[in-house]
Amino acid sequence: MTEAGARAPGKAILFGEHAVVFGEGAIAVALTLYFETRVRVSGGDETRVDGRPMDRKHHAYYQEAVRQAWGARGPLEITTSSSVPSSSGLGSSAALTVATVAALKAMRGRLSQEDVARTAFEVEFAVQGRASPTDTSTASHGRAVYIARDEHERHLWTVEKGGNRWCIHDLEFPPMDFVIGYTGKKGNTAELIERVRRACEADAGARARIARIGAIVEEGRGALARHDLVRLGQLMDENQGHLSALGVSSPELEALIAAARPHALGAKLTGAGGGGSMIALARDSKACSSAIERAGGKAFQAKIDREGVVVL
Ligand code: PMV
């Protein structure tokens, strides 16, 4: 094949961010916000991304994806489009990487979600220096995904790197309407992880909160399986309380969460925090979105994506 395209969903963490760094589980959901990549063998003498020569500074993920999934098979024309807001904690770099890897692999033959997830993780790892496979596995598999240290039922694949081990699982889930609120500010993930680490070193209360978030993840799995939206919302609110007490929320996030709650079953920050985005399990998506926008956020309505990466 000399031409192929693929799309992959963005994601939000529903439960367990930060606690997952300490070995607790986490639940991520793929969202109906997509990154799409098209690749074509080009007649030119260099690879171009959206019309510009590919370079390390602007196109690190593309460059690494091409290196790992295409090699030296010749210059390409890469074109992209996206409805995943970038730098917002919604997994845009993973969606980009998964879509690009899948398109490149599609030109060379058959591919599986697992194969794409593994290569995309290696690409993110090479570019970021550290990465968990949460985002790339969720963008590859879609749906709702449970990440844990050990294997449980509905196990999909296990990723190991640098002494760490992540077992990725599929989860059953009910139809849900989410509203994402983006603060417009980017939190510094490394700094926020360090803040939580220091809090846990200094304070048994902080350690107890991490353990409780781990328990919320397990309860969340049960609530998803039972299709118990009311309990899911309560668990989101409780998880937010712990994240806030651990120091990773922000005034902007708190404002969007407060605005969303009258129209939601629950709401919390999603991802590293300190800015970035919040997620609400909406009762009324329209009212929830309007309230978030009035409070200064950018709102995105989304459901859970059911397909993961798709070759177009
Ligand atoms: O902001 P995100 O979506 O990359 O999530 C970060 C989640 C943390 O638990 C804080 C870190 C991690 O790698 O799991």
Short mmCIF file of C-alpha atoms and ligand atoms in Angstrom, two decimals:
data_model
loop_
_atom_site.label_atom_id
_atom_site.label_comp_id
_atom_site.label_asym_id
_atom_site.label_seq_id
_atom_site.Cartn_x
_atom_site.Cartn_y
_atom_site.Cartn_z
CA MET A 1 0.00 0.00 0.00
CA THR A 2 1.26 3.52 -0.70
CA GLU A 3 -1.38 5.34 1.31
CA ALA A 4 -3.23 4.79 4.59
CA GLY A 5 -5.06 6.64 7.32
CA ALA A 6 -5.97 5.95 10.93
CA ARG A 7 -7.71 7.68 13.79
CA ALA A 8 -7.33 7.27 17.54
CA PRO A 9 -9.27 8.68 20.50
CA GLY A 10 -8.15 11.01 23.27
CA LYS A 11 -8.64 9.91 26.87
CA ALA A 12 -9.46 11.06 30.37
CA ILE A 13 -8.50 9.43 33.64
CA LEU A 14 -11.71 8.64 35.50
CA PHE A 15 -10.11 7.43 38.74
CA GLY A 16 -6.64 6.93 40.15
CA GLU A 17 -4.27 9.60 38.80
CA HIS A 18 -1.27 10.12 41.10
CA ALA A 19 -2.16 7.03 43.15
CA VAL A 20 -1.17 4.95 40.10
CA VAL A 21 2.39 6.28 40.52
CA PHE A 22 2.43 4.52 43.92
CA GLY A 23 1.30 1.20 42.45
CA GLU A 24 -2.47 1.58 42.86
CA GLY A 25 -4.76 0.85 39.91
CA ALA A 26 -6.31 3.47 37.62
CA ILE A 27 -9.25 3.69 35.22
CA ALA A 28 -9.05 5.62 31.95
CA VAL A 29 -11.78 6.19 29.39
CA ALA A 30 -11.31 6.76 25.65
CA LEU A 31 -13.32 9.78 24.50
CA THR A 32 -15.16 10.51 21.28
CA LEU A 33 -12.54 13.16 20.45
CA TYR A 34 -10.18 11.97 17.72
CA PHE A 35 -6.79 12.51 16.17
CA GLU A 36 -6.54 11.48 12.52
CA THR A 37 -3.34 10.87 10.54
CA ARG A 38 -3.02 10.14 6.81
CA VAL A 39 0.28 8.96 5.36
CA ARG A 40 1.28 8.67 1.72
CA VAL A 41 4.53 7.61 0.07
CA SER A 42 5.73 10.86 -1.46
CA GLY A 43 7.67 11.57 -4.63
CA GLY A 44 9.66 14.27 -2.81
CA ASP A 45 13.03 14.01 -1.13
CA GLU A 46 11.97 14.59 2.50
CA THR A 47 9.10 13.69 4.81
CA ARG A 48 6.62 16.50 5.35
CA VAL A 49 4.03 16.94 8.11
CA ASP A 50 1.06 19.09 7.14
CA GLY A 51 3.15 20.59 4.39
CA ARG A 52 6.22 21.43 6.51
CA PRO A 53 9.51 19.52 6.52
CA MET A 54 9.52 17.09 9.47
CA ASP A 55 11.95 18.24 12.19
CA ARG A 56 12.72 17.20 15.76
CA LYS A 57 11.59 20.47 17.30
CA HIS A 58 8.05 20.51 15.90
CA HIS A 59 7.46 16.87 15.04
CA ALA A 60 9.22 14.74 17.66
CA TYR A 61 6.37 12.19 17.93
CA TYR A 62 5.97 11.88 14.15
CA GLN A 63 9.70 11.55 13.65
CA GLU A 64 10.00 8.82 16.27
CA ALA A 65 6.87 7.04 14.96
CA VAL A 66 8.31 7.06 11.43
CA ARG A 67 11.65 5.78 12.75
CA GLN A 68 10.03 2.89 14.63
CA ALA A 69 7.13 1.94 12.34
CA TRP A 70 8.41 2.85 8.88
CA GLY A 71 12.20 3.02 9.06
CA ALA A 72 14.14 4.10 6.00
CA ARG A 73 11.51 3.08 3.44
CA GLY A 74 11.49 6.57 1.95
CA PRO A 75 9.92 10.02 2.34
CA LEU A 76 6.27 10.40 3.30
CA GLU A 77 3.57 13.01 3.08
CA ILE A 78 1.81 13.11 6.50
CA THR A 79 -1.40 15.06 7.03
CA THR A 80 -3.30 15.38 10.29
CA SER A 81 -6.49 16.70 11.81
CA SER A 82 -7.67 16.61 15.40
CA SER A 83 -10.57 17.34 17.70
CA VAL A 84 -8.48 16.46 20.79
CA PRO A 85 -7.38 19.75 22.38
CA SER A 86 -3.59 19.68 22.78
CA SER A 87 -1.69 20.15 26.07
CA SER A 88 -4.95 19.76 27.99
CA GLY A 89 -4.35 16.44 29.76
CA LEU A 90 -6.59 14.61 27.28
CA GLY A 91 -3.93 12.38 25.77
CA SER A 92 -3.46 14.28 22.52
CA SER A 93 0.17 13.20 22.10
CA ALA A 94 -0.81 9.55 22.62
CA ALA A 95 -3.74 9.83 20.17
CA LEU A 96 -1.38 11.43 17.61
CA THR A 97 1.21 8.73 18.17
CA VAL A 98 -1.26 5.83 18.02
CA ALA A 99 -2.97 7.17 14.86
CA THR A 100 0.37 7.77 13.16
CA VAL A 101 1.85 4.39 14.13
CA ALA A 102 -1.34 2.62 12.97
CA ALA A 103 -1.37 4.42 9.61
CA LEU A 104 2.30 3.54 9.05
CA LYS A 105 1.78 -0.09 10.03
CA ALA A 106 -1.34 -0.28 7.85
CA MET A 107 0.77 0.56 4.80
CA ARG A 108 2.95 -2.43 5.61
CA GLY A 109 0.22 -4.98 6.25
CA ARG A 110 -1.85 -6.25 9.14
CA LEU A 111 -1.83 -4.70 12.58
CA SER A 112 -3.43 -5.33 15.95
CA GLN A 113 -4.42 -2.92 18.74
CA GLU A 114 -1.80 -4.54 20.96
CA ASP A 115 0.94 -4.21 18.36
CA VAL A 116 0.06 -0.53 17.84
CA ALA A 117 -0.15 0.08 21.62
CA ARG A 118 3.31 -1.42 22.19
CA THR A 119 5.02 0.56 19.42
CA ALA A 120 3.22 3.78 20.39
CA PHE A 121 4.34 3.36 24.01
CA GLU A 122 7.95 2.98 22.85
CA VAL A 123 7.57 6.12 20.74
CA GLU A 124 6.21 8.14 23.69
CA PHE A 125 8.89 6.73 25.94
CA ALA A 126 11.65 7.72 23.49
CA VAL A 127 10.28 11.26 23.18
CA GLN A 128 9.30 11.94 26.81
CA GLY A 129 12.01 10.01 28.61
CA ARG A 130 9.35 8.63 30.92
CA ALA A 131 5.81 7.52 30.17
CA SER A 132 3.25 5.11 31.46
CA PRO A 133 1.40 3.10 28.80
CA THR A 134 -1.96 4.36 30.08
CA ASP A 135 -2.57 6.91 27.33
CA THR A 136 -1.23 4.87 24.41
CA SER A 137 -3.04 1.69 25.49
CA THR A 138 -6.32 3.58 25.98
CA ALA A 139 -5.98 5.33 22.59
CA SER A 140 -5.30 1.92 20.98
CA HIS A 141 -7.99 -0.16 22.69
CA GLY A 142 -10.64 2.52 23.21
CA ARG A 143 -13.52 1.89 25.63
CA ALA A 144 -12.72 1.92 29.37
CA VAL A 145 -9.41 0.54 30.53
CA TYR A 146 -8.19 -0.62 33.95
CA ILE A 147 -4.43 -0.38 34.63
CA ALA A 148 -3.02 -2.45 37.49
CA ARG A 149 0.19 -4.15 38.61
CA ASP A 150 -1.32 -7.61 38.37
CA GLU A 151 -3.48 -9.47 35.90
CA HIS A 152 -7.23 -9.56 36.47
CA GLU A 153 -10.18 -10.69 34.35
CA ARG A 154 -10.46 -9.13 30.86
CA HIS A 155 -6.68 -8.76 30.69
CA LEU A 156 -5.56 -7.32 27.33
CA TRP A 157 -1.77 -7.01 27.50
CA THR A 158 1.08 -6.26 29.87
CA VAL A 159 3.75 -3.62 29.28
CA GLU A 160 7.08 -3.78 31.11
CA LYS A 161 9.74 -1.10 31.11
CA GLY A 162 12.51 0.01 33.44
CA GLY A 163 11.46 -2.35 36.23
CA ASN A 164 7.82 -1.19 36.04
CA ARG A 165 4.93 -3.37 34.95
CA TRP A 166 1.48 -2.33 33.82
CA CYS A 167 -1.30 -4.84 33.14
CA ILE A 168 -3.93 -3.36 30.83
CA HIS A 169 -7.54 -4.62 31.06
CA ASP A 170 -10.79 -4.00 29.24
CA LEU A 171 -13.75 -2.83 31.34
CA GLU A 172 -17.48 -3.12 30.87
CA PHE A 173 -19.22 0.31 31.12
CA PRO A 174 -22.67 1.90 30.83
CA PRO A 175 -23.57 4.70 28.35
CA MET A 176 -22.26 7.92 29.91
CA ASP A 177 -22.28 11.58 28.92
CA PHE A 178 -19.13 13.41 29.89
CA VAL A 179 -18.31 17.08 29.75
CA ILE A 180 -14.64 18.01 29.81
CA GLY A 181 -13.67 21.48 31.01
CA TYR A 182 -10.25 22.76 29.96
CA THR A 183 -8.77 25.51 32.15
CA GLY A 184 -6.55 26.82 29.36
CA LYS A 185 -3.56 26.38 31.65
CA LYS A 186 -1.07 23.55 31.50
CA GLY A 187 0.00 21.89 34.75
CA ASN A 188 3.58 20.64 35.13
CA THR A 189 3.16 16.85 35.52
CA ALA A 190 6.68 16.16 36.88
CA GLU A 191 6.34 18.93 39.47
CA LEU A 192 2.90 17.71 40.58
CA ILE A 193 4.08 14.11 40.95
CA GLU A 194 6.98 15.40 43.05
CA ARG A 195 4.58 17.41 45.23
CA VAL A 196 2.54 14.29 45.99
CA ARG A 197 5.69 12.27 46.67
CA ARG A 198 6.88 14.85 49.22
CA ALA A 199 3.43 15.01 50.86
CA CYS A 200 3.45 11.22 51.25
CA GLU A 201 6.94 11.21 52.73
CA ALA A 202 5.97 13.83 55.30
CA ASP A 203 2.48 12.80 56.23
CA ALA A 204 0.62 9.56 56.99
CA GLY A 205 -2.63 11.37 56.13
CA ALA A 206 -1.44 11.86 52.54
CA ARG A 207 -0.45 8.20 52.33
CA ALA A 208 -3.91 7.23 53.56
CA ARG A 209 -5.47 9.37 50.82
CA ILE A 210 -3.41 7.56 48.15
CA ALA A 211 -4.60 4.22 49.56
CA ARG A 212 -8.20 5.46 49.59
CA ILE A 213 -7.90 6.56 45.94
CA GLY A 214 -6.73 3.01 45.20
CA ALA A 215 -9.88 1.71 46.92
CA ILE A 216 -12.01 4.19 44.93
CA VAL A 217 -10.58 2.72 41.70
CA GLU A 218 -11.66 -0.76 42.80
CA GLU A 219 -15.14 0.49 43.81
CA GLY A 220 -15.29 2.36 40.50
CA ARG A 221 -14.76 -0.88 38.58
CA GLY A 222 -17.70 -2.40 40.41
CA ALA A 223 -19.91 0.64 39.80
CA LEU A 224 -19.05 0.59 36.08
CA ALA A 225 -19.89 -3.11 35.84
CA ARG A 226 -23.23 -2.55 37.67
CA HIS A 227 -23.97 0.50 35.48
CA ASP A 228 -24.38 2.47 38.73
CA LEU A 229 -23.99 6.05 37.52
CA VAL A 230 -25.01 7.59 40.83
CA ARG A 231 -22.24 5.76 42.71
CA LEU A 232 -19.73 6.60 39.96
CA GLY A 233 -20.53 10.28 40.42
CA GLN A 234 -20.10 10.04 44.20
CA LEU A 235 -16.75 8.31 43.75
CA MET A 236 -15.60 11.04 41.33
CA ASP A 237 -16.46 13.70 43.91
CA GLU A 238 -14.67 11.81 46.65
CA ASN A 239 -11.61 11.23 44.46
CA GLN A 240 -11.50 14.99 43.76
CA GLY A 241 -11.52 15.73 47.50
CA HIS A 242 -8.42 13.59 47.98
CA LEU A 243 -6.61 15.07 44.96
CA SER A 244 -7.39 18.55 46.22
CA ALA A 245 -6.07 17.70 49.70
CA LEU A 246 -2.92 16.29 48.11
CA GLY A 247 -2.32 19.71 46.54
CA VAL A 248 -2.75 18.94 42.84
CA SER A 249 -5.97 20.86 42.15
CA SER A 250 -5.96 24.59 41.29
CA PRO A 251 -8.37 27.53 41.74
CA GLU A 252 -9.24 27.32 38.03
CA LEU A 253 -10.04 23.60 38.26
CA GLU A 254 -12.07 24.15 41.45
CA ALA A 255 -14.10 26.88 39.71
CA LEU A 256 -14.96 24.64 36.74
CA ILE A 257 -15.78 21.69 39.00
CA ALA A 258 -18.08 23.85 41.17
CA ALA A 259 -19.80 25.22 38.04
CA ALA A 260 -20.33 21.71 36.62
CA ARG A 261 -21.63 19.97 39.76
CA PRO A 262 -25.25 21.25 39.78
CA HIS A 263 -25.62 19.65 36.33
CA ALA A 264 -23.57 16.52 37.00
CA LEU A 265 -23.56 13.30 39.02
CA GLY A 266 -19.92 13.95 39.89
CA ALA A 267 -16.88 15.94 38.78
CA LYS A 268 -13.12 15.89 39.30
CA LEU A 269 -9.87 16.97 37.75
CA THR A 270 -8.44 14.52 35.25
CA GLY A 271 -4.76 13.76 34.72
CA ALA A 272 -1.93 15.43 36.58
CA GLY A 273 -3.89 18.54 37.68
CA GLY A 274 -2.47 21.97 38.54
CA GLY A 275 -4.38 23.22 35.46
CA GLY A 276 -5.26 21.01 32.53
CA SER A 277 -8.80 19.66 32.51
CA MET A 278 -11.67 18.46 34.66
CA ILE A 279 -14.26 15.83 33.80
CA ALA A 280 -17.93 15.79 34.78
CA LEU A 281 -20.34 12.88 34.50
CA ALA A 282 -23.18 15.00 33.15
CA ARG A 283 -26.88 14.84 33.99
CA ASP A 284 -27.49 17.54 31.40
CA SER A 285 -24.55 17.97 29.03
CA LYS A 286 -25.74 21.23 27.53
CA ALA A 287 -26.32 22.93 30.88
CA CYS A 288 -23.06 21.52 32.22
CA SER A 289 -21.08 22.82 29.21
CA SER A 290 -22.64 26.28 29.46
CA ALA A 291 -21.86 26.48 33.18
CA ILE A 292 -18.23 25.50 32.55
CA GLU A 293 -17.89 28.11 29.80
CA ARG A 294 -19.45 30.80 32.01
CA ALA A 295 -16.86 29.91 34.68
CA GLY A 296 -14.05 30.58 32.18
CA GLY A 297 -13.36 27.08 30.85
CA LYS A 298 -13.53 25.56 27.39
CA ALA A 299 -16.10 22.77 27.37
CA PHE A 300 -16.12 19.59 25.24
CA GLN A 301 -18.99 17.11 25.27
CA ALA A 302 -17.93 13.49 24.78
CA LYS A 303 -19.04 9.91 25.25
CA ILE A 304 -16.84 6.86 25.61
CA ASP A 305 -15.29 5.78 22.32
CA ARG A 306 -16.07 2.12 21.60
CA GLU A 307 -13.53 1.29 18.90
CA GLY A 308 -10.06 2.52 19.80
CA VAL A 309 -7.67 2.90 16.90
CA VAL A 310 -9.33 2.46 13.51
CA VAL A 311 -7.68 2.21 10.09
CA LEU A 312 -9.62 4.45 7.73
O1 PMV B 1 -1.92 14.44 32.77
P1 PMV B 1 -1.90 13.03 32.30
O2 PMV B 1 -3.14 12.61 31.59
O3 PMV B 1 -0.62 12.67 31.56
O4 PMV B 1 -1.91 12.09 33.59
C1 PMV B 1 -0.90 12.05 34.55
C2 PMV B 1 -1.31 11.03 35.54
C3 PMV B 1 -0.35 10.82 36.71
O5 PMV B 1 -0.90 9.78 37.47
C4 PMV B 1 -0.21 12.05 37.55
C5 PMV B 1 1.02 10.42 36.20
C6 PMV B 1 1.11 9.10 35.48
O6 PMV B 1 2.05 8.95 34.68
O7 PMV B 1 0.29 8.21 35.73
#
